[in-house]
PDB file of C-alpha atoms in Angstrom:
ATOM      1  CA  MET D 105      51.328 -11.987  22.935  1.00 55.00           C
ATOM      2  CA  LYS D 106      49.869  -9.483  20.338  1.00 56.00           C
ATOM      3  CA  LYS D 107      46.810 -11.645  19.512  1.00 60.00           C
ATOM      4  CA  ILE D 108      46.080 -12.240  23.206  1.00 55.00           C
ATOM      5  CA  LEU D 109      46.342  -8.638  24.113  1.00 49.00           C
ATOM      6  CA  PHE D 110      44.071  -7.631  20.832  1.00 53.00           C
ATOM      7  CA  THR D 111      41.556 -10.067  21.850  1.00 53.00           C
ATOM      8  CA  ALA D 112      41.482  -8.805  25.724  1.00 50.00           C
ATOM      9  CA  ILE D 113      40.884  -5.544  24.365  1.00 51.00           C
ATOM     10  CA  PHE D 114      37.923  -6.688  22.047  1.00 51.00           C
ATOM     11  CA  LEU D 115      36.168  -8.651  24.743  1.00 49.00           C
ATOM     12  CA  PHE D 116      36.493  -5.664  26.867  1.00 48.00           C
ATOM     13  CA  SER D 117      35.109  -3.210  24.581  1.00 46.00           C
ATOM     14  CA  THR D 118      32.540  -5.722  23.575  1.00 46.00           C
ATOM     15  CA  VAL D 119      31.537  -5.700  27.049  1.00 44.00           C
ATOM     16  CA  VAL D 120      31.615  -2.163  27.818  1.00 46.00           C
ATOM     17  CA  THR D 121      29.367  -1.498  24.787  1.00 47.00           C
ATOM     18  CA  PHE D 122      26.771  -4.144  25.555  1.00 52.00           C
ATOM     19  CA  SER D 123      26.490  -2.472  29.170  1.00 54.00           C
ATOM     20  CA  GLN D 124      25.939   0.780  27.330  1.00 77.00           C
ATOM     21  CA  THR D 125      22.914  -0.930  25.175  1.00 87.00           C
ATOM     22  CA  LYS D 126      19.059  -0.338  25.815  1.00 89.00           C
ATOM     23  CA  PHE D 127      16.353  -1.364  23.771  1.00 92.00           C
ATOM     24  CA  GLY D 128      13.019  -0.224  23.027  1.00 90.00           C
ATOM     25  CA  LEU D 129       9.744  -0.131  21.385  1.00 92.00           C
ATOM     26  CA  LYS D 130       8.936   2.867  18.609  1.00 91.00           C
ATOM     27  CA  GLY D 131       5.940   3.899  17.221  1.00 91.00           C
ATOM     28  CA  GLY D 132       4.552   6.908  15.402  1.00 89.00           C
ATOM     29  CA  LEU D 133       3.090   8.753  12.129  1.00 87.00           C
ATOM     30  CA  ASN D 134       4.170   9.175   8.706  1.00 83.00           C
ATOM     31  CA  PHE D 135       3.347  11.819   6.456  1.00 81.00           C
ATOM     32  CA  ALA D 136       4.517  10.062   3.258  1.00 77.00           C
ATOM     33  CA  ASN D 137       4.769  10.933  -0.315  1.00 70.00           C
ATOM     34  CA  MET D 138       6.231  10.226  -3.524  1.00 70.00           C
ATOM     35  CA  ALA D 139       7.691  11.592  -6.617  1.00 67.00           C
ATOM     36  CA  LEU D 140       6.197  10.317  -9.924  1.00 64.00           C
ATOM     37  CA  GLU D 141       8.646  10.345 -13.114  1.00 60.00           C
ATOM     38  CA  GLY D 142       7.792   9.477 -16.753  1.00 54.00           C
ATOM     39  CA  GLU D 143       6.073  10.615 -19.891  1.00 49.00           C
ATOM     40  CA  GLU D 144       2.386   9.778 -18.168  1.00 50.00           C
ATOM     41  CA  THR D 145       3.012  12.293 -15.130  1.00 46.00           C
ATOM     42  CA  ASN D 146       4.004  14.958 -17.529  1.00 44.00           C
ATOM     43  CA  GLU D 147       1.404  14.451 -19.987  1.00 49.00           C
ATOM     44  CA  PHE D 148      -1.259  14.586 -17.103  1.00 52.00           C
ATOM     45  CA  GLU D 149       0.349  16.829 -14.963  1.00 58.00           C
ATOM     46  CA  VAL D 150      -0.331  14.318 -11.789  1.00 62.00           C
ATOM     47  CA  SER D 151       1.032  15.898  -8.513  1.00 66.00           C
ATOM     48  CA  PRO D 152       0.467  13.164  -5.472  1.00 73.00           C
ATOM     49  CA  SER D 153      -0.125  14.565  -2.308  1.00 72.00           C
ATOM     50  CA  SER D 154       0.649  13.285   1.227  1.00 75.00           C
ATOM     51  CA  ARG D 155      -0.937  10.345   2.999  1.00 79.00           C
ATOM     52  CA  THR D 156      -1.115   9.568   6.951  1.00 85.00           C
ATOM     53  CA  SER D 157       0.143   6.405   7.812  1.00 87.00           C
ATOM     54  CA  PHE D 158       2.218   4.829  10.634  1.00 90.00           C
ATOM     55  CA  HIS D 159       5.500   3.025  11.947  1.00 90.00           C
ATOM     56  CA  VAL D 160       6.060   0.347  14.372  1.00 94.00           C
ATOM     57  CA  GLY D 161       9.012  -1.617  15.295  1.00 95.00           C
ATOM     58  CA  GLY D 162      11.977  -2.116  17.878  1.00 94.00           C
ATOM     59  CA  PHE D 163      15.225  -0.120  18.282  1.00 94.00           C
ATOM     60  CA  ALA D 164      18.780  -0.566  20.104  1.00 94.00           C
ATOM     61  CA  GLU D 165      20.437   2.408  21.362  1.00 93.00           C
ATOM     62  CA  ILE D 166      24.526   1.727  22.213  1.00 94.00           C
ATOM     63  CA  GLY D 167      26.399   4.269  23.949  1.00 92.00           C
ATOM     64  CA  LEU D 168      29.357   5.947  22.123  1.00 91.00           C
ATOM     65  CA  GLY D 169      30.555   8.029  25.040  1.00 88.00           C
ATOM     66  CA  SER D 170      28.668  10.648  27.343  1.00 88.00           C
ATOM     67  CA  THR D 171      26.973  12.478  24.712  1.00 93.00           C
ATOM     68  CA  PHE D 172      26.448  10.345  21.626  1.00 95.00           C
ATOM     69  CA  VAL D 173      24.388   7.253  20.824  1.00 95.00           C
ATOM     70  CA  PHE D 174      23.879   4.797  18.049  1.00 96.00           C
ATOM     71  CA  GLN D 175      20.309   4.108  17.575  1.00 95.00           C
ATOM     72  CA  PRO D 176      19.593   1.394  14.804  1.00 96.00           C
ATOM     73  CA  ALA D 177      15.889  -0.057  14.729  1.00 95.00           C
ATOM     74  CA  LEU D 178      13.841  -2.175  12.505  1.00 96.00           C
ATOM     75  CA  LEU D 179      10.497  -0.772  11.695  1.00 95.00           C
ATOM     76  CA  ILE D 180       7.308  -1.957   9.394  1.00 95.00           C
ATOM     77  CA  SER D 181       6.433   1.344   7.766  1.00 93.00           C
ATOM     78  CA  GLY D 182       3.330   2.317   6.161  1.00 92.00           C
ATOM     79  CA  LYS D 183       3.899   4.837   2.708  1.00 88.00           C
ATOM     80  CA  GLY D 184       2.331   5.782  -0.068  1.00 84.00           C
ATOM     81  CA  TYR D 185       0.522   9.171  -1.727  1.00 83.00           C
ATOM     82  CA  LYS D 186      -3.025  10.298  -2.764  1.00 84.00           C
ATOM     83  CA  ILE D 187      -4.058  11.413  -6.152  1.00 78.00           C
ATOM     84  CA  ASP D 188      -6.911  13.896  -6.867  1.00 79.00           C
ATOM     85  CA  TYR D 189      -7.077  14.424 -10.340  1.00 76.00           C
ATOM     86  CA  SER D 190      -9.455  16.677 -12.576  1.00 77.00           C
ATOM     87  CA  ALA D 191      -9.222  17.502 -16.312  1.00 76.00           C
ATOM     88  CA  LYS D 192     -11.586  18.682 -19.309  1.00 77.00           C
ATOM     89  CA  GLU D 193     -10.567  17.968 -22.699  1.00 75.00           C
ATOM     90  CA  GLY D 194     -12.293  17.314 -25.931  1.00 73.00           C
ATOM     91  CA  GLY D 195     -15.787  17.784 -24.127  1.00 75.00           C
ATOM     92  CA  TYR D 196     -14.593  15.102 -22.013  1.00 76.00           C
ATOM     93  CA  SER D 197     -14.538  15.440 -18.167  1.00 79.00           C
ATOM     94  CA  ILE D 198     -12.127  13.272 -16.479  1.00 78.00           C
ATOM     95  CA  ASN D 199     -11.916  12.866 -12.131  1.00 80.00           C
ATOM     96  CA  ALA D 200      -9.632  10.459 -10.881  1.00 79.00           C
ATOM     97  CA  ASP D 201      -9.370   9.849  -7.026  1.00 82.00           C
ATOM     98  CA  ALA D 202      -6.993   7.256  -5.855  1.00 83.00           C
ATOM     99  CA  LYS D 203      -4.628   5.891  -2.787  1.00 86.00           C
ATOM    100  CA  VAL D 204      -1.774   3.914  -2.869  1.00 85.00           C
ATOM    101  CA  ASN D 205      -0.907   2.155   0.281  1.00 90.00           C
ATOM    102  CA  LEU D 206       2.487   0.658   0.479  1.00 91.00           C
ATOM    103  CA  LEU D 207       3.956  -1.233   3.449  1.00 93.00           C
ATOM    104  CA  TYR D 208       7.990  -1.356   3.810  1.00 95.00           C
ATOM    105  CA  VAL D 209      10.224  -2.717   6.328  1.00 96.00           C
ATOM    106  CA  GLU D 210      12.913   0.116   7.039  1.00 95.00           C
ATOM    107  CA  LEU D 211      16.522  -0.051   8.578  1.00 97.00           C
ATOM    108  CA  PRO D 212      17.178   3.435  10.147  1.00 96.00           C
ATOM    109  CA  LEU D 213      20.860   3.727  11.279  1.00 97.00           C
ATOM    110  CA  ASN D 214      20.381   7.155  13.658  1.00 96.00           C
ATOM    111  CA  PHE D 215      23.648   8.759  15.354  1.00 97.00           C
ATOM    112  CA  VAL D 216      22.065  11.147  18.129  1.00 96.00           C
ATOM    113  CA  ALA D 217      23.500  13.447  20.351  1.00 96.00           C
ATOM    114  CA  LYS D 218      21.555  13.769  24.062  1.00 95.00           C
ATOM    115  CA  LEU D 219      22.039  17.342  25.661  1.00 95.00           C
ATOM    116  CA  SER D 220      21.016  17.468  29.074  1.00 93.00           C
ATOM    117  CA  ALA D 221      18.211  20.062  29.236  1.00 92.00           C
ATOM    118  CA  GLY D 222      16.040  20.460  32.433  1.00 90.00           C
ATOM    119  CA  GLN D 223      15.166  16.823  34.017  1.00 93.00           C
ATOM    120  CA  GLY D 224      15.415  14.970  30.546  1.00 93.00           C
ATOM    121  CA  LYS D 225      17.673  15.156  27.608  1.00 94.00           C
ATOM    122  CA  PHE D 226      17.234  17.260  24.156  1.00 96.00           C
ATOM    123  CA  LEU D 227      17.952  14.809  21.434  1.00 95.00           C
ATOM    124  CA  ILE D 228      19.183  15.698  17.872  1.00 97.00           C
ATOM    125  CA  GLY D 229      20.456  13.322  15.330  1.00 96.00           C
ATOM    126  CA  GLY D 230      20.058  11.812  11.975  1.00 96.00           C
ATOM    127  CA  GLY D 231      21.756   8.952   9.417  1.00 97.00           C
ATOM    128  CA  PRO D 232      20.679   6.780   6.206  1.00 97.00           C
ATOM    129  CA  TYR D 233      17.975   4.591   6.121  1.00 95.00           C
ATOM    130  CA  VAL D 234      17.039   1.635   3.782  1.00 96.00           C
ATOM    131  CA  GLY D 235      13.570   0.308   3.242  1.00 95.00           C
ATOM    132  CA  TYR D 236      12.119  -2.331   1.162  1.00 96.00           C
ATOM    133  CA  ALA D 237       8.554  -2.689  -0.116  1.00 94.00           C
ATOM    134  CA  LEU D 238       6.697  -5.736   1.138  1.00 94.00           C
ATOM    135  CA  GLU D 239       3.218  -5.084  -0.445  1.00 93.00           C
ATOM    136  CA  GLY D 240       0.882  -2.334  -2.112  1.00 91.00           C
ATOM    137  CA  LYS D 241      -2.535  -1.742  -2.645  1.00 90.00           C
ATOM    138  CA  SER D 242      -4.202   0.627  -5.230  1.00 85.00           C
ATOM    139  CA  LYS D 243      -8.073   1.896  -4.132  1.00 87.00           C
ATOM    140  CA  GLY D 244      -9.836   4.713  -5.812  1.00 84.00           C
ATOM    141  CA  GLU D 245     -12.202   5.521  -8.722  1.00 83.00           C
ATOM    142  CA  ILE D 246     -11.719   7.443 -11.962  1.00 78.00           C
ATOM    143  CA  GLU D 247     -14.881   8.799 -13.619  1.00 81.00           C
ATOM    144  CA  VAL D 248     -15.303   9.716 -17.107  1.00 78.00           C
ATOM    145  CA  ASP D 249     -18.135  12.056 -18.363  1.00 78.00           C
ATOM    146  CA  GLY D 250     -18.450  12.761 -22.316  1.00 73.00           C
ATOM    147  CA  PRO D 251     -20.217  15.106 -24.531  1.00 70.00           C
ATOM    148  CA  GLY D 252     -23.825  14.204 -24.988  1.00 65.00           C
ATOM    149  CA  THR D 253     -24.320  11.591 -22.412  1.00 62.00           C
ATOM    150  CA  GLU D 254     -26.310  11.909 -19.295  1.00 62.00           C
ATOM    151  CA  GLU D 255     -24.648   9.211 -16.996  1.00 62.00           C
ATOM    152  CA  ASP D 256     -20.934   9.130 -16.171  1.00 65.00           C
ATOM    153  CA  SER D 257     -18.904   6.138 -16.617  1.00 73.00           C
ATOM    154  CA  SER D 258     -17.057   5.213 -13.470  1.00 72.00           C
ATOM    155  CA  LEU D 259     -13.936   2.768 -13.262  1.00 70.00           C
ATOM    156  CA  PRO D 260     -13.273   1.691  -9.439  1.00 73.00           C
ATOM    157  CA  LEU D 261      -9.550   1.043  -9.303  1.00 76.00           C
ATOM    158  CA  ASP D 262      -8.764  -1.935  -6.610  1.00 80.00           C
ATOM    159  CA  SER D 263      -5.301  -3.576  -7.406  1.00 83.00           C
ATOM    160  CA  ASP D 264      -2.230  -4.899  -6.350  1.00 84.00           C
ATOM    161  CA  THR D 265       0.778  -2.667  -6.678  1.00 83.00           C
ATOM    162  CA  GLU D 266       3.629  -3.665  -9.461  1.00 84.00           C
ATOM    163  CA  PHE D 267       6.823  -3.326  -8.336  1.00 86.00           C
ATOM    164  CA  GLY D 268       9.638  -3.122 -10.732  1.00 86.00           C
ATOM    165  CA  ASP D 269      11.609  -0.598 -12.950  1.00 85.00           C
ATOM    166  CA  ALA D 270       9.192  -0.736 -15.988  1.00 85.00           C
ATOM    167  CA  PRO D 271       6.910   2.715 -16.555  1.00 80.00           C
ATOM    168  CA  GLY D 272       3.945   2.281 -14.052  1.00 75.00           C
ATOM    169  CA  GLU D 273       5.585   0.298 -11.661  1.00 82.00           C
ATOM    170  CA  ILE D 274       7.086   1.487  -7.896  1.00 84.00           C
ATOM    171  CA  LYS D 275      10.867   0.660  -7.141  1.00 87.00           C
ATOM    172  CA  ARG D 276      10.932  -1.805  -4.136  1.00 91.00           C
ATOM    173  CA  LEU D 277      14.128  -0.078  -2.504  1.00 93.00           C
ATOM    174  CA  ASP D 278      13.625   3.152  -0.764  1.00 90.00           C
ATOM    175  CA  TYR D 279      16.442   5.096   0.896  1.00 93.00           C
ATOM    176  CA  GLY D 280      17.185   8.163   2.396  1.00 92.00           C
ATOM    177  CA  LEU D 281      18.380  10.405   5.333  1.00 93.00           C
ATOM    178  CA  ASN D 282      16.456  10.770   8.400  1.00 89.00           C
ATOM    179  CA  LEU D 283      16.753  14.072  10.558  1.00 93.00           C
ATOM    180  CA  LEU D 284      15.354  14.102  13.975  1.00 92.00           C
ATOM    181  CA  THR D 285      14.912  15.918  17.237  1.00 95.00           C
ATOM    182  CA  GLY D 286      13.052  15.367  20.270  1.00 93.00           C
ATOM    183  CA  TYR D 287      13.345  15.342  24.392  1.00 95.00           C
ATOM    184  CA  GLU D 288      13.910  11.958  26.560  1.00 92.00           C
ATOM    185  CA  LEU D 289      12.211  12.201  30.119  1.00 93.00           C
ATOM    186  CA  LYS D 290      14.257  11.169  33.020  1.00 90.00           C
ATOM    187  CA  SER D 291      12.141   8.022  33.090  1.00 89.00           C
ATOM    188  CA  GLY D 292      13.408   7.016  29.617  1.00 85.00           C
ATOM    189  CA  LEU D 293      10.383   7.698  27.657  1.00 88.00           C
ATOM    190  CA  ILE D 294      11.541   9.517  24.229  1.00 89.00           C
ATOM    191  CA  PHE D 295       9.330  12.014  22.132  1.00 90.00           C
ATOM    192  CA  ASN D 296      10.962  12.534  18.867  1.00 88.00           C
TER     193      ASN D 296
END
C-alpha cells in the first residue's frame, strides 16, 4: 500500500512540475577575462584584459511555487582574454598584442525569484555553473626591436590553444557562480 501511495504522489508531483515548466532561447554578451598564474606571468607582469564575446542556447524554467523557479540552461559561450604588453630591457623593446578566443559549453543552474513589479516581474537570483572548453585559438603578434637594428622583428601568433594542467596550458574545466537580475515582461520576454 505504501509503495502505491508513494508512486501516486511521485506521479502527481511530476505532472504538476512538468505543467509548470517553460522552455526558451537565450542569447547575450559575455565580458570574459582570465587569471593567469605561474612564474612566467610574474616575471613579465602580464595582466590580461577583458574580451567581449557571446553566449547562446536554451533554458528551462521549472516552477517551485508562486515566486521561485529553477532555471537550468545549456549554452555555447565564448570566453578568453586580450593581452597588450610592452617592455624595454637591455636595449630591447618588446611589444605583444594577442587575443585568446575560447569556446565553452556551459551548464548554469540558477534559482530565480520573480517578484511582481508593474506589468511584469522583477527577477533576482543566481546559482552555480560548470563549463567545458571545446576549442581555443590564439591570434596576435610579437614585435622585437633590438639595439642597433633598423627594422623590427615581428613574430605572428596563430595557434590552437593547448589545454591541460601544465605551465602555459589552459584548464578545460571552468566553474563558478552566476548572479543575475532582470525584468520579465507580461509577454514572457526576459531581459537579465
